[in-house]
Structure formats: structure tokens, C-alpha cells
Amino acid sequence: FRETAPEDDWRTRFDALLARHLDRYEVDVILLAGYMLIVSDFLCTRYPLLNLHPALPGGPTGTWREVMDELARTGAPRTGAMLHVVTPVLDRGPVVSYFSFSLEGEPFASLRASGDTARLADEIRAHELRREFPLILTTLQALAAGRIVISALQAYDSAGTPLTAGMDLSPDIESLLEQQGGA
């Protein structure tokens, strides 16, 4: 592994093994959705990796449970999820796309009033989760169509302008949910 893994740690060795398998294919992008492992610098600089993170850009980091608990505990007025480029800085790579939705009104208001932050976190997760797959699909469609380009650990629009805040796909996602029978 020393020839392919520049660092002598288990994560880099694991990622080097994974890379040997991935190198057999033409890889345009790798989507990490529920992967739950932190990738090494070796892997995130070798392939364009996108990570699904259950928070808005600049929002809480951590597992989906930690994020939902923090949102419920802090009384956040909005939340969402994002796909971001994986970089050596955990959950803080350039945002590719995201959606957001309000945590005001029902059912969130009555759950906040009850003080049951565990049920509130679960409800936030349920609303967020319904939007995750449409975010993934809409983003992959934008990548395939060239509306979004990933290069050198950065996301760009079709004109080559960096997507400094990511592409807000909220209207597209809400429209998809309405077509499916409810947001």
C-alpha cells in the first residue's frame, strides 16, 4: 500500500484499496449518500466526490441524528440538505446544490411548544428525508446536462462561474413533491 497510499493510516489504506477497484471504471463523479465514513485526503483529491449532508450550507455538521437534534434544540427557523464537494475539511466543501424548507407553522410549532425535542427532530428528519432523493436526482440531472460541472474540488455553473453558494433547487424539489402528491 505504501506505493498508492501516501499516509500510513487505516483510512488511507482502505481508500487506496477502494481506488484500485474504482480505477477499472471511467468515474465522472462519486456520490456519497449514507456512506458514514470519513474519506481520506487521498480519495477526495483523486475523484470528484459529492456528499449528501442533511443541513443547509453553513449549518450543523455531524451525522443526520446529530444535525436533527441540534436543529430541534436550537429552534432553527429553516433547514434543508445539500450536496457538496468532498474536501479534506469535513462537511464544508464547496456547495453544489441544496434545498431549504421552513420549520415554522405546523407540525413544527406544536412540537416545539410541547418541549419534545426528540419528536421534533424526528419530524424535521421526515420532512428533510422526503426531499433528499429529489435533490440527488435533480443534481445528477444538472451534472449530466452540464448545468453543473465539478472540477478541482470546486463546483461551477455551465458558464464556468464558481457556484459560491451552490445551486438552490428548492423550487424544483417542491414541484416534484407536489407532482408526487404532497410536500
Tab-separated table of C-alpha atoms in Angstrom:
chain	number	residue	atom	x	y	z
A	1	PHE	CA	0.000	0.000	0.000
A	2	ARG	CA	2.881	2.380	0.502
A	3	GLU	CA	3.101	2.963	-3.237
A	4	THR	CA	-0.540	4.048	-3.528
A	5	ALA	CA	-1.271	5.412	-0.058
A	6	PRO	CA	0.860	8.419	0.844
A	7	GLU	CA	-0.186	8.356	4.503
A	8	ASP	CA	0.279	5.422	6.818
A	9	ASP	CA	-3.184	5.239	8.370
A	10	TRP	CA	-6.046	2.750	8.057
A	11	ARG	CA	-8.375	5.214	6.297
A	12	THR	CA	-5.890	5.982	3.547
A	13	ARG	CA	-5.039	2.310	3.130
A	14	PHE	CA	-8.752	1.470	2.858
A	15	ASP	CA	-9.306	4.276	0.334
A	16	ALA	CA	-6.297	3.135	-1.703
A	17	LEU	CA	-7.819	-0.347	-1.912
A	18	LEU	CA	-11.133	1.173	-2.958
A	19	ALA	CA	-9.361	3.304	-5.580
A	20	ARG	CA	-7.754	0.230	-7.109
A	21	HIS	CA	-11.269	-1.114	-7.757
A	22	LEU	CA	-12.662	2.222	-8.930
A	23	ASP	CA	-9.780	2.770	-11.338
A	24	ARG	CA	-11.200	-0.033	-13.508
A	25	TYR	CA	-14.051	2.298	-14.479
A	26	GLU	CA	-14.443	5.721	-16.030
A	27	VAL	CA	-15.586	7.675	-12.995
A	28	ASP	CA	-17.252	11.023	-13.604
A	29	VAL	CA	-18.477	11.564	-10.061
A	30	ILE	CA	-18.996	9.511	-6.918
A	31	LEU	CA	-21.997	10.249	-4.725
A	32	LEU	CA	-21.710	9.546	-1.014
A	33	ALA	CA	-25.204	9.223	0.416
A	34	GLY	CA	-25.314	7.458	3.762
A	35	TYR	CA	-21.670	6.415	3.378
A	36	MET	CA	-20.907	7.329	7.025
A	37	LEU	CA	-17.134	7.033	6.655
A	38	ILE	CA	-14.797	9.985	6.501
A	39	VAL	CA	-12.735	9.681	3.345
A	40	SER	CA	-9.023	10.373	3.311
A	41	ASP	CA	-7.354	13.291	1.567
A	42	PHE	CA	-6.040	10.669	-0.857
A	43	LEU	CA	-9.534	9.703	-2.064
A	44	CYS	CA	-11.137	13.143	-2.071
A	45	THR	CA	-8.356	14.553	-4.246
A	46	ARG	CA	-8.329	11.546	-6.605
A	47	TYR	CA	-12.017	11.539	-7.646
A	48	PRO	CA	-14.811	14.090	-7.765
A	49	LEU	CA	-16.829	13.120	-4.694
A	50	LEU	CA	-20.167	14.584	-3.676
A	51	ASN	CA	-21.526	14.149	-0.175
A	52	LEU	CA	-25.170	14.365	0.825
A	53	HIS	CA	-25.351	16.332	4.068
A	54	PRO	CA	-28.646	16.864	5.949
A	55	ALA	CA	-28.223	20.566	6.659
A	56	LEU	CA	-28.164	23.864	4.829
A	57	PRO	CA	-24.838	25.346	3.745
A	58	GLY	CA	-23.107	26.687	6.846
A	59	GLY	CA	-25.444	24.642	9.067
A	60	PRO	CA	-24.673	21.967	11.630
A	61	THR	CA	-22.173	19.223	10.868
A	62	GLY	CA	-22.169	15.634	12.042
A	63	THR	CA	-24.401	12.645	11.474
A	64	TRP	CA	-28.010	13.133	10.428
A	65	ARG	CA	-29.110	12.391	14.011
A	66	GLU	CA	-26.729	14.998	15.463
A	67	VAL	CA	-27.893	17.560	12.902
A	68	MET	CA	-31.610	16.925	13.559
A	69	ASP	CA	-31.086	17.072	17.323
A	70	GLU	CA	-29.261	20.389	17.012
A	71	LEU	CA	-31.958	21.854	14.753
A	72	ALA	CA	-34.671	20.816	17.231
A	73	ARG	CA	-32.719	22.044	20.259
A	74	THR	CA	-31.852	25.450	18.774
A	75	GLY	CA	-35.245	26.250	17.246
A	76	ALA	CA	-33.880	26.797	13.728
A	77	PRO	CA	-36.433	28.585	11.504
A	78	ARG	CA	-35.334	26.757	8.302
A	79	THR	CA	-33.411	23.689	7.294
A	80	GLY	CA	-32.678	21.589	4.263
A	81	ALA	CA	-29.922	19.474	2.829
A	82	MET	CA	-27.056	19.935	0.437
A	83	LEU	CA	-24.727	18.109	-1.846
A	84	HIS	CA	-21.206	19.415	-1.504
A	85	VAL	CA	-17.821	18.573	-2.958
A	86	VAL	CA	-15.857	16.380	-0.564
A	87	THR	CA	-12.632	18.053	0.526
A	88	PRO	CA	-10.238	17.410	3.389
A	89	VAL	CA	-12.385	19.771	5.542
A	90	LEU	CA	-15.273	17.661	6.874
A	91	ASP	CA	-18.755	18.713	5.665
A	92	ARG	CA	-17.507	22.101	4.492
A	93	GLY	CA	-16.572	21.542	0.834
A	94	PRO	CA	-17.983	23.807	-1.880
A	95	VAL	CA	-21.758	23.517	-2.076
A	96	VAL	CA	-23.040	22.092	-5.347
A	97	SER	CA	-26.785	22.170	-4.701
A	98	TYR	CA	-29.248	22.411	-1.845
A	99	PHE	CA	-32.880	22.783	-0.879
A	100	SER	CA	-34.467	24.504	2.082
A	101	PHE	CA	-37.839	24.490	3.777
A	102	SER	CA	-39.471	26.314	6.663
A	103	LEU	CA	-39.659	24.921	10.173
A	104	GLU	CA	-42.343	27.456	11.075
A	105	GLY	CA	-46.008	26.519	11.361
A	106	GLU	CA	-47.387	23.031	11.836
A	107	PRO	CA	-46.388	20.388	12.719
A	108	PHE	CA	-43.223	22.051	13.992
A	109	ALA	CA	-44.839	24.781	16.146
A	110	SER	CA	-46.869	22.383	18.310
A	111	LEU	CA	-43.909	20.042	18.737
A	112	ARG	CA	-41.754	22.984	19.842
A	113	ALA	CA	-44.472	24.071	22.258
A	114	SER	CA	-44.653	20.557	23.730
A	115	GLY	CA	-40.936	20.635	24.511
A	116	ASP	CA	-40.486	17.187	22.964
A	117	THR	CA	-37.266	17.824	21.054
A	118	ALA	CA	-36.869	14.126	20.163
A	119	ARG	CA	-40.226	14.075	18.330
A	120	LEU	CA	-39.443	17.453	16.781
A	121	ALA	CA	-36.100	16.127	15.498
A	122	ASP	CA	-37.883	13.086	14.046
A	123	GLU	CA	-40.442	15.285	12.287
A	124	ILE	CA	-37.731	17.545	10.872
A	125	ARG	CA	-35.927	14.451	9.589
A	126	ALA	CA	-39.090	13.085	7.959
A	127	HIS	CA	-39.647	16.351	6.050
A	128	GLU	CA	-35.972	16.596	5.107
A	129	LEU	CA	-35.746	12.964	4.020
A	130	ARG	CA	-38.688	13.302	1.587
A	131	ARG	CA	-36.629	15.900	-0.259
A	132	GLU	CA	-33.242	14.121	-0.294
A	133	PHE	CA	-33.866	11.784	-3.248
A	134	PRO	CA	-35.290	14.587	-5.409
A	135	LEU	CA	-32.180	16.642	-4.539
A	136	ILE	CA	-29.912	13.791	-5.616
A	137	LEU	CA	-31.807	13.166	-8.856
A	138	THR	CA	-32.122	16.837	-9.782
A	139	THR	CA	-28.421	17.422	-9.090
A	140	LEU	CA	-27.339	14.381	-11.097
A	141	GLN	CA	-29.538	15.574	-13.982
A	142	ALA	CA	-27.888	19.006	-13.806
A	143	LEU	CA	-24.445	17.356	-13.856
A	144	ALA	CA	-25.389	15.153	-16.822
A	145	ALA	CA	-26.757	18.170	-18.716
A	146	GLY	CA	-23.657	20.254	-17.977
A	147	ARG	CA	-25.535	22.846	-15.888
A	148	ILE	CA	-23.183	21.944	-13.035
A	149	VAL	CA	-19.526	20.992	-13.506
A	150	ILE	CA	-17.220	19.592	-10.823
A	151	SER	CA	-13.505	20.186	-11.291
A	152	ALA	CA	-10.509	20.510	-8.961
A	153	LEU	CA	-12.575	20.333	-5.737
A	154	GLN	CA	-14.897	23.111	-6.931
A	155	ALA	CA	-18.407	23.346	-8.425
A	156	TYR	CA	-19.123	25.581	-11.429
A	157	ASP	CA	-22.155	26.518	-13.467
A	158	SER	CA	-22.271	25.897	-17.224
A	159	ALA	CA	-20.547	29.241	-17.904
A	160	GLY	CA	-17.581	28.273	-15.709
A	161	THR	CA	-18.541	30.562	-12.834
A	162	PRO	CA	-17.904	29.068	-9.379
A	163	LEU	CA	-21.091	28.152	-7.536
A	164	THR	CA	-20.031	30.008	-4.411
A	165	ALA	CA	-23.342	29.392	-2.633
A	166	GLY	CA	-24.470	26.310	-4.543
A	167	MET	CA	-27.486	25.953	-6.801
A	168	ASP	CA	-30.787	26.377	-4.931
A	169	LEU	CA	-33.015	23.579	-6.201
A	170	SER	CA	-35.820	24.218	-3.692
A	171	PRO	CA	-38.441	25.223	-6.307
A	172	ASP	CA	-37.649	22.163	-8.461
A	173	ILE	CA	-37.843	19.841	-5.470
A	174	GLU	CA	-41.082	21.305	-4.106
A	175	SER	CA	-42.592	20.994	-7.595
A	176	LEU	CA	-41.571	17.337	-7.747
A	177	LEU	CA	-43.106	16.706	-4.330
A	178	GLU	CA	-46.376	18.351	-5.389
A	179	GLN	CA	-46.479	16.159	-8.505
A	180	GLN	CA	-45.991	13.114	-6.274
A	181	GLY	CA	-48.891	14.089	-4.064
A	182	GLY	CA	-47.750	16.362	-1.276
A	183	ALA	CA	-44.917	18.207	0.313
